[in-house]
PDB file of C-alpha atoms in Angstrom:
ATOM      1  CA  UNK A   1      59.504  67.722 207.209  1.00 57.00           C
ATOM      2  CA  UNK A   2      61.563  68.625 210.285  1.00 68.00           C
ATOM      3  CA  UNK A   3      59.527  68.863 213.301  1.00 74.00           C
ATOM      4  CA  UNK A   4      58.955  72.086 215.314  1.00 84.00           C
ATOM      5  CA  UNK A   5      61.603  72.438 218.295  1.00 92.00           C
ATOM      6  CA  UNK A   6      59.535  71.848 221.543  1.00 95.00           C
ATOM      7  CA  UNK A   7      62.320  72.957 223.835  1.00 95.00           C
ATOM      8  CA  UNK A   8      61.631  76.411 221.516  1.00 95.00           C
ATOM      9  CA  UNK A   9      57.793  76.865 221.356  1.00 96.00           C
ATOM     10  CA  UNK A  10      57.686  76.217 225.172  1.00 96.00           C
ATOM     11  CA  UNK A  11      60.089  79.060 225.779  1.00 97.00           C
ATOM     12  CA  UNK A  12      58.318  81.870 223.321  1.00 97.00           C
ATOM     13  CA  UNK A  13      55.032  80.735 224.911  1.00 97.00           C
ATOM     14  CA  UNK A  14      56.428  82.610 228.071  1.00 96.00           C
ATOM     15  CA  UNK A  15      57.853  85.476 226.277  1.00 97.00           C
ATOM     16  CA  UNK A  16      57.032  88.816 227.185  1.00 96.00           C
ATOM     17  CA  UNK A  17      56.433  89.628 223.629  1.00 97.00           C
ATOM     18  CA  UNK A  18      52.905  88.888 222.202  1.00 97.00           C
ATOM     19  CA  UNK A  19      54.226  88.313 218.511  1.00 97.00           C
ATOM     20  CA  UNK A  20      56.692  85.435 219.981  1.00 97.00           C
ATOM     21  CA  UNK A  21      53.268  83.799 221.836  1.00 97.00           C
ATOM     22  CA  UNK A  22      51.419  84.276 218.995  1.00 97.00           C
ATOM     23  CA  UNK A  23      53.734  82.872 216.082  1.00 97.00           C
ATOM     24  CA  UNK A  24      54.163  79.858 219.004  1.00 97.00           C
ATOM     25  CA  UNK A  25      50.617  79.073 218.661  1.00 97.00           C
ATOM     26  CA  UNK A  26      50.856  79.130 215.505  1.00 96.00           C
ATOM     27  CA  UNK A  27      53.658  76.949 214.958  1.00 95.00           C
ATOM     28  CA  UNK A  28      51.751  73.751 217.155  1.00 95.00           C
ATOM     29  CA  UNK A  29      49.461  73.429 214.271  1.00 92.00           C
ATOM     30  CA  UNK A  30      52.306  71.261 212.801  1.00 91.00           C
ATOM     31  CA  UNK A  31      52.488  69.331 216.629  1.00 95.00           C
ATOM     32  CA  UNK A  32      51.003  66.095 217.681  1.00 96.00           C
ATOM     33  CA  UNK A  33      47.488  66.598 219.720  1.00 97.00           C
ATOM     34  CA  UNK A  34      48.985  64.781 222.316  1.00 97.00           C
ATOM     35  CA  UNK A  35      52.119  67.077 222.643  1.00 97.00           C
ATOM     36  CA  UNK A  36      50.307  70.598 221.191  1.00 97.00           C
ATOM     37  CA  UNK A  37      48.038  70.569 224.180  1.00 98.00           C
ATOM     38  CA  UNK A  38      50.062  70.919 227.283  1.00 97.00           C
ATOM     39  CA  UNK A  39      51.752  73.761 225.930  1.00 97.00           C
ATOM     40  CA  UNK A  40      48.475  75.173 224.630  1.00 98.00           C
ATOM     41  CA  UNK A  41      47.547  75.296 228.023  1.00 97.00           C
ATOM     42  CA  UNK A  42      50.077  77.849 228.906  1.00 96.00           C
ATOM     43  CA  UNK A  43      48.473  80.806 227.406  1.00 97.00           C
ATOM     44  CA  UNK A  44      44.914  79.509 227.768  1.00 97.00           C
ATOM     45  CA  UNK A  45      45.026  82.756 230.257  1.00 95.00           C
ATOM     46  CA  UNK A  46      46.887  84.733 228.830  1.00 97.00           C
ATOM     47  CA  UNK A  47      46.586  88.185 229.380  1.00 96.00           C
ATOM     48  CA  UNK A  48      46.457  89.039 225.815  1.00 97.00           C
ATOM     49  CA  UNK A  49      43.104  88.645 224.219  1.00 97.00           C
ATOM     50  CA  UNK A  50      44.514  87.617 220.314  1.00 97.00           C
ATOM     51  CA  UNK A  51      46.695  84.995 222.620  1.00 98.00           C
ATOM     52  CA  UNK A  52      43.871  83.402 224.486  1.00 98.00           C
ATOM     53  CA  UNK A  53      41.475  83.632 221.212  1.00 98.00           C
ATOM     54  CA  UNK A  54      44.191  81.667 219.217  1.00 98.00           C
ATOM     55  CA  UNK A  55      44.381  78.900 222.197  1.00 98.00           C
ATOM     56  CA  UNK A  56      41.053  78.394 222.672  1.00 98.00           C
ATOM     57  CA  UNK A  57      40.339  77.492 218.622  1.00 97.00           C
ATOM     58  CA  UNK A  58      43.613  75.685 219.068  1.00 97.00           C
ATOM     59  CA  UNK A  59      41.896  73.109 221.082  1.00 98.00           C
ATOM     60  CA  UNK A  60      39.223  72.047 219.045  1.00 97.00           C
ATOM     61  CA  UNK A  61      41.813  71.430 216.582  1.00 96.00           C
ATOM     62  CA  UNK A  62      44.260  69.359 218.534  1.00 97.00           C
ATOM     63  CA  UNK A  63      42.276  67.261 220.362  1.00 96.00           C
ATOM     64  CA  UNK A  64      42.919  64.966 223.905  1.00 97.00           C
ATOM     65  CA  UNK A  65      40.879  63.860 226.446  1.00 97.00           C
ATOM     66  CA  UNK A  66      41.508  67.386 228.421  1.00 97.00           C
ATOM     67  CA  UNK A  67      40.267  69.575 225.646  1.00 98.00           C
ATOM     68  CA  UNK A  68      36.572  69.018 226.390  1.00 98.00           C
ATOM     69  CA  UNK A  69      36.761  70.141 230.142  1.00 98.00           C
ATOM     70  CA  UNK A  70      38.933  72.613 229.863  1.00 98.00           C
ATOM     71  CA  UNK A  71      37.013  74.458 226.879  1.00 98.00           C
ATOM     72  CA  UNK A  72      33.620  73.946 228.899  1.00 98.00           C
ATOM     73  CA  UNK A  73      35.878  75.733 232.312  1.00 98.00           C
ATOM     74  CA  UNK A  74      36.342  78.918 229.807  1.00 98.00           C
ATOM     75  CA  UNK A  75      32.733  78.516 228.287  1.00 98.00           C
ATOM     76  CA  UNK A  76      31.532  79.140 231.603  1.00 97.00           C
ATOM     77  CA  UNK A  77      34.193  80.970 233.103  1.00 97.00           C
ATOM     78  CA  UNK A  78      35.739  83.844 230.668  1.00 97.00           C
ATOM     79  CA  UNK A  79      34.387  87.002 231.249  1.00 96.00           C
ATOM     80  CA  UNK A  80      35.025  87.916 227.743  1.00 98.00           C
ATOM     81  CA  UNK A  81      32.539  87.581 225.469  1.00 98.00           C
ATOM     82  CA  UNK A  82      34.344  86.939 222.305  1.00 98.00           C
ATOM     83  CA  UNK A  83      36.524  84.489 224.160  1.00 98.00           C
ATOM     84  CA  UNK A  84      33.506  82.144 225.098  1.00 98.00           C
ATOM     85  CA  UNK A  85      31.926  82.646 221.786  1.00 98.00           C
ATOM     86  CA  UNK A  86      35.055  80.982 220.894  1.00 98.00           C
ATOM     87  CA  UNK A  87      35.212  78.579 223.161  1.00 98.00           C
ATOM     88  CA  UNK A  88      31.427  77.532 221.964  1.00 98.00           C
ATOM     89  CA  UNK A  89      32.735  76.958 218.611  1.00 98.00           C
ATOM     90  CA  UNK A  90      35.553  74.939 219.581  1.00 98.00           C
ATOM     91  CA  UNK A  91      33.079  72.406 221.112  1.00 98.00           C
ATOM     92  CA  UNK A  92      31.622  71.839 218.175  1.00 97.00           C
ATOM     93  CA  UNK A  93      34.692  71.092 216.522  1.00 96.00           C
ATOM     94  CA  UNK A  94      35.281  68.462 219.171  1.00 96.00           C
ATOM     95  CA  UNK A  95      31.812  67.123 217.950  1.00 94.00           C
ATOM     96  CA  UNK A  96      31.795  65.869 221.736  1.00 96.00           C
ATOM     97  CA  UNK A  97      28.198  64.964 222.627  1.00 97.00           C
ATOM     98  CA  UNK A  98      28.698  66.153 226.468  1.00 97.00           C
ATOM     99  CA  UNK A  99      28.829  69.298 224.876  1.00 98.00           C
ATOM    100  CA  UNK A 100      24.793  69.230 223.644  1.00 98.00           C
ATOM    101  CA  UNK A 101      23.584  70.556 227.565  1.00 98.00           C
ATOM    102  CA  UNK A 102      26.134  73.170 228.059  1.00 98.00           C
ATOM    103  CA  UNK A 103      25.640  74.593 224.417  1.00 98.00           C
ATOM    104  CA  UNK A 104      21.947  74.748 224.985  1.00 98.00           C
ATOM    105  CA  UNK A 105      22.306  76.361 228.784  1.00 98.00           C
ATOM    106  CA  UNK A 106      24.502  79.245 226.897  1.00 98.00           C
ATOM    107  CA  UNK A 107      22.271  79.581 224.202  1.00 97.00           C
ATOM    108  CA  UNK A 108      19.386  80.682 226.814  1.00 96.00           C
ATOM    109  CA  UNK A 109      21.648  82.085 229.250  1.00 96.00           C
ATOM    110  CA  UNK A 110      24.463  84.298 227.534  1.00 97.00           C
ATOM    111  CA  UNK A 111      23.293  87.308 226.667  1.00 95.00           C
ATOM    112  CA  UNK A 112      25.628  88.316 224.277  1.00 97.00           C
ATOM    113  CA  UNK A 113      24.407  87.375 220.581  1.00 96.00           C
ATOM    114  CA  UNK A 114      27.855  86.198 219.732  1.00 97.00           C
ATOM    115  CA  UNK A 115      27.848  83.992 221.947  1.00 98.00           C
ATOM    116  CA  UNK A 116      24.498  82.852 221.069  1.00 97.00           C
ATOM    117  CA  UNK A 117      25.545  82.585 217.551  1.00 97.00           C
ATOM    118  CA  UNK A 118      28.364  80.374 218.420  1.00 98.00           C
ATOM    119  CA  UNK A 119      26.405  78.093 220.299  1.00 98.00           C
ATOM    120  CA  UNK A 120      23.798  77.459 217.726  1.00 97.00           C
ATOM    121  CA  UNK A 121      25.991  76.388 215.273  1.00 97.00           C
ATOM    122  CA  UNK A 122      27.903  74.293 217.383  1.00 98.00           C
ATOM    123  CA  UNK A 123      24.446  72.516 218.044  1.00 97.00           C
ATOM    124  CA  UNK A 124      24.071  71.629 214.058  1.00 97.00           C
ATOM    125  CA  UNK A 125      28.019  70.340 214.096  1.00 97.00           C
ATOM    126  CA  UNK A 126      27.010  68.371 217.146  1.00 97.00           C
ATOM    127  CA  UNK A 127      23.815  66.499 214.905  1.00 96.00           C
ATOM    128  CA  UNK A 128      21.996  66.093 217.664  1.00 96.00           C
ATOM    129  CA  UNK A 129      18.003  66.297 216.987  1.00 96.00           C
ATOM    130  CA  UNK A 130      17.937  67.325 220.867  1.00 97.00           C
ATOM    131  CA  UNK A 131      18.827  70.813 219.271  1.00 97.00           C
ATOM    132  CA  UNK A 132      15.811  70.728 217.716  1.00 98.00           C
ATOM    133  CA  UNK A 133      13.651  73.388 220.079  1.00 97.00           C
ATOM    134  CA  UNK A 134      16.188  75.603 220.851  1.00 96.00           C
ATOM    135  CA  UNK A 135      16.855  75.691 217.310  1.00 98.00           C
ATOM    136  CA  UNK A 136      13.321  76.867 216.063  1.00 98.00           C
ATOM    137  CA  UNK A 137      13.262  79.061 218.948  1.00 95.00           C
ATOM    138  CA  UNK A 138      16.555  80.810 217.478  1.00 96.00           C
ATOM    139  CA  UNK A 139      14.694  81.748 214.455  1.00 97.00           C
ATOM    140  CA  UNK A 140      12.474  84.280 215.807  1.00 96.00           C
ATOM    141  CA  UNK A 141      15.558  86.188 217.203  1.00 95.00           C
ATOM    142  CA  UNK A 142      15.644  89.583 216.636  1.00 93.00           C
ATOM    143  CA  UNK A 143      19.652  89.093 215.488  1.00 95.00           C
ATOM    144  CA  UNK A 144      19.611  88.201 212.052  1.00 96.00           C
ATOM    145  CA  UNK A 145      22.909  85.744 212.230  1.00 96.00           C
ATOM    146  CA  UNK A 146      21.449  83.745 214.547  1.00 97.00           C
ATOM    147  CA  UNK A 147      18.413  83.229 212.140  1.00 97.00           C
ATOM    148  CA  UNK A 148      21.415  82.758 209.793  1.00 98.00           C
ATOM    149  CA  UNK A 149      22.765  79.641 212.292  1.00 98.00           C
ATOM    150  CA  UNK A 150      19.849  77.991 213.200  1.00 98.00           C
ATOM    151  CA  UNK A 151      18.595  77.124 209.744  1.00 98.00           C
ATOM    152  CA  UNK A 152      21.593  76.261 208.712  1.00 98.00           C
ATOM    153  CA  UNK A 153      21.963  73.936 212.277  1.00 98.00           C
ATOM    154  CA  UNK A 154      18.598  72.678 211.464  1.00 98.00           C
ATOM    155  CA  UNK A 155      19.686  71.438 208.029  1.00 98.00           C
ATOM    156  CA  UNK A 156      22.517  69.547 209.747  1.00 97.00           C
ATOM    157  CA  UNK A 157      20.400  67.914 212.501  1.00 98.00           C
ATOM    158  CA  UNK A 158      18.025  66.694 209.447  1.00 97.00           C
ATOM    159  CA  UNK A 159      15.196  68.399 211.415  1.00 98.00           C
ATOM    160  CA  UNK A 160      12.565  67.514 208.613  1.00 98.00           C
ATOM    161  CA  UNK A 161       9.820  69.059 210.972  1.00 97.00           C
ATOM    162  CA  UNK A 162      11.668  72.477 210.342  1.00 98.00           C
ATOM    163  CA  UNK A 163      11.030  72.754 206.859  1.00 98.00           C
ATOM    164  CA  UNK A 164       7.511  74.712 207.723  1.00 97.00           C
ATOM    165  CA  UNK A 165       9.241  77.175 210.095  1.00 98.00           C
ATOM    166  CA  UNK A 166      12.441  78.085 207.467  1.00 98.00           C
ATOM    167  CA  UNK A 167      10.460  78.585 204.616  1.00 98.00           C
ATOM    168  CA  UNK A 168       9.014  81.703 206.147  1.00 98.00           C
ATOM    169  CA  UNK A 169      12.827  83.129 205.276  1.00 98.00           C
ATOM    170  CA  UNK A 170      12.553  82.050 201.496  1.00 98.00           C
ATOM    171  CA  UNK A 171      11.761  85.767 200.690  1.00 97.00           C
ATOM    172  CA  UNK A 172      14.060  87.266 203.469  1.00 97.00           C
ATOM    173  CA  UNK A 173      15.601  90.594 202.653  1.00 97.00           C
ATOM    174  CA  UNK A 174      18.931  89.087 203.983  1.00 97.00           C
ATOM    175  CA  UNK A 175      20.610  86.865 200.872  1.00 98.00           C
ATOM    176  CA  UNK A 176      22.747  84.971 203.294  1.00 98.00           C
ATOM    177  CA  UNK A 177      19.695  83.893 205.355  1.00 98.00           C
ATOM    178  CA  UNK A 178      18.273  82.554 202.152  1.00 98.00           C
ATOM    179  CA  UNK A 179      21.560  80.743 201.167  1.00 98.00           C
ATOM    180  CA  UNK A 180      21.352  78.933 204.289  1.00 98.00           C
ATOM    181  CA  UNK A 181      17.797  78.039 203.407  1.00 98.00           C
ATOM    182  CA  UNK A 182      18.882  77.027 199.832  1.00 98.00           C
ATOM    183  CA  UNK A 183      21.903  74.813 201.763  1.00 98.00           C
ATOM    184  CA  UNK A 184      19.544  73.747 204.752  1.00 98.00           C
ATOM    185  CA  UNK A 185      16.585  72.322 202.089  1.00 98.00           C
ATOM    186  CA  UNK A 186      19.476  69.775 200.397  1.00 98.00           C
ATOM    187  CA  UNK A 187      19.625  68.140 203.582  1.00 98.00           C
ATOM    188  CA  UNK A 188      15.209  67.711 204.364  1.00 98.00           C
ATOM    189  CA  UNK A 189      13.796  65.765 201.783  1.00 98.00           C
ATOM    190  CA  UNK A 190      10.246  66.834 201.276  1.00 97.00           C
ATOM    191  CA  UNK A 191       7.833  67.644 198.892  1.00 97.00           C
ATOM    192  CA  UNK A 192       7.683  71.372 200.157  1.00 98.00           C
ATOM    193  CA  UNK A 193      11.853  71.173 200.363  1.00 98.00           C
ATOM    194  CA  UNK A 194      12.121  70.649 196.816  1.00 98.00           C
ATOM    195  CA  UNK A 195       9.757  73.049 195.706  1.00 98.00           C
ATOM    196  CA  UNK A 196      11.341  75.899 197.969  1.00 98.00           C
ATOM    197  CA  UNK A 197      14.897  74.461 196.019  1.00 98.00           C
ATOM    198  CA  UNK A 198      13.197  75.633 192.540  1.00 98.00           C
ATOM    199  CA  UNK A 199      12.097  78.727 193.694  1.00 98.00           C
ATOM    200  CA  UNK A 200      15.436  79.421 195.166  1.00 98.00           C
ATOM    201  CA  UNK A 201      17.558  78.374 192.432  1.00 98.00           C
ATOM    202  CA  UNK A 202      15.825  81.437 190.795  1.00 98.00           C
ATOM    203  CA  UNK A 203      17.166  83.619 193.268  1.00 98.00           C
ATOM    204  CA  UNK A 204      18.566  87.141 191.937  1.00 97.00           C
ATOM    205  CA  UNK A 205      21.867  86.646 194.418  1.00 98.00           C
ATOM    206  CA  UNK A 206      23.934  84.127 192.183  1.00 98.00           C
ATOM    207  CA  UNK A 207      25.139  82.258 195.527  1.00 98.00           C
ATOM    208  CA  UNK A 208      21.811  81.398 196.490  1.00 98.00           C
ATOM    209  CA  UNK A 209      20.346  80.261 193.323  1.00 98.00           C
ATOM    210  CA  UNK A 210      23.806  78.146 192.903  1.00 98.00           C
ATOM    211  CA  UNK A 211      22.719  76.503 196.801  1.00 98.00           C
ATOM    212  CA  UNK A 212      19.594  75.787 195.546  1.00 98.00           C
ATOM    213  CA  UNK A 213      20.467  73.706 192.912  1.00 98.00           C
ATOM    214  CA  UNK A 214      23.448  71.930 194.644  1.00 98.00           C
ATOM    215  CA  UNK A 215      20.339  71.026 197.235  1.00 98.00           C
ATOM    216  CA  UNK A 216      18.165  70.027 194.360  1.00 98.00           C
ATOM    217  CA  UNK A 217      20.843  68.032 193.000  1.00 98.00           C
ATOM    218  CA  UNK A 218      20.822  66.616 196.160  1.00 97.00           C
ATOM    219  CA  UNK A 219      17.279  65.691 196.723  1.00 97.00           C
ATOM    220  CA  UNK A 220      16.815  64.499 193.514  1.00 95.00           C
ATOM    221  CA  UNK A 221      19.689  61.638 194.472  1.00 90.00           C
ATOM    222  CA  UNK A 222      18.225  61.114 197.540  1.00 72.00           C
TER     223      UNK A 222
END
């Protein structure tokens, strides 16, 4: 496969036309991390929000040593909202474990839900149990996706003290809330997880009752 011309990218990365910036961007994801990233940065600012969106997911995807600071500088510096939502679930890409304090400060501090959102779930890819409080505290948020993330985040951090608090949501009008249950319960092996996994895999929505038995599968291999 012929590689991308450098020379090129670096050039319609400072065109005046959006469409040249944005088929750039797209055109590193076939670009070494290591040479992907400096040009990244040129439009890590960009004026256009679809540009910056695209670099800042770019970055947990090609990943160097600079990608963690400079996606924790927009985390706490972009004034857009979406923008550091994004930049939240970059860092959990990076699976960086410097990320765990900043991801819980913008989980209490943001106020945007997005935001919020992002953060939580970048929590469960990071697999720390730190997560743990901030997590439970998520689930009594008025916001029904970020019930949605931390159960599933839970389930990925192994948090078998959860299993009490999520199986409040096995009867939740929401069906993707109870799909993440059905996912979350294949990862905490308990008594009560297993018999939440049969009740689930009963479930009239055919995506959750198909989670719950993947989990059951799962728990019965433990």
């Amino acid at each position: 496969m012929t590689q991308p011309n450098l020379e090129k990218i670096a050039t319609d990365l400072e065109s005046e036309n959006v469409r040249d910036r944005r088929i750039a961007l797209a055109t590193l994801r076939d670009v070494p991390a290591i040479d992907a990233v400096p040009l990244i940065k040129k439009v890590l600012h960009d004026e256009n929000l679809q540009v910056r969106s695209m670099a800042v997911f770019a970055l947990g995807i090609k990943q160097t040593d600079e990608c963690y600071p400079l996606l924790l500088d927009v985390l706490t510096n972009e004034a857009d909202y979406s923008i550091r939502a994004d930049a939240a679930g970059a860092l959990g890409y990076l699976e960086d474990i410097r990320a765990f304090e900043p991801l819980v400060r913008t989980f209490y501090e943001d106020t945007e839900w997005l935001v919020r959102f992002s953060a939580a779930v970048s929590l469960g890819n990071l697999k720390d149990p730190r997560a743990y409080d901030v997590l439970i505290q998520a689930l009594d948020s008025q916001e029904v996706v970020l019930q949605q993330a931390a159960i599933a985040a839970l389930g990925e951090i192994k948090a078998i003290n959860s299993v009490d608090h999520i199986l409040r949501f096995a009867q939740s009008e929401d069906w993707l809330v109870r799909q993440r249950l059905a996912e979350a319960l294949g990862h905490l092996p308990t008594p009560k997880s297993v018999s939440a996994a049969k009740y689930l895999a009963k479930d009239s929505h055919s995506q959750v009752a198909e989670a719950a038995r993947i989990s059951l599968e799962r728990l019965s291999a433990g």
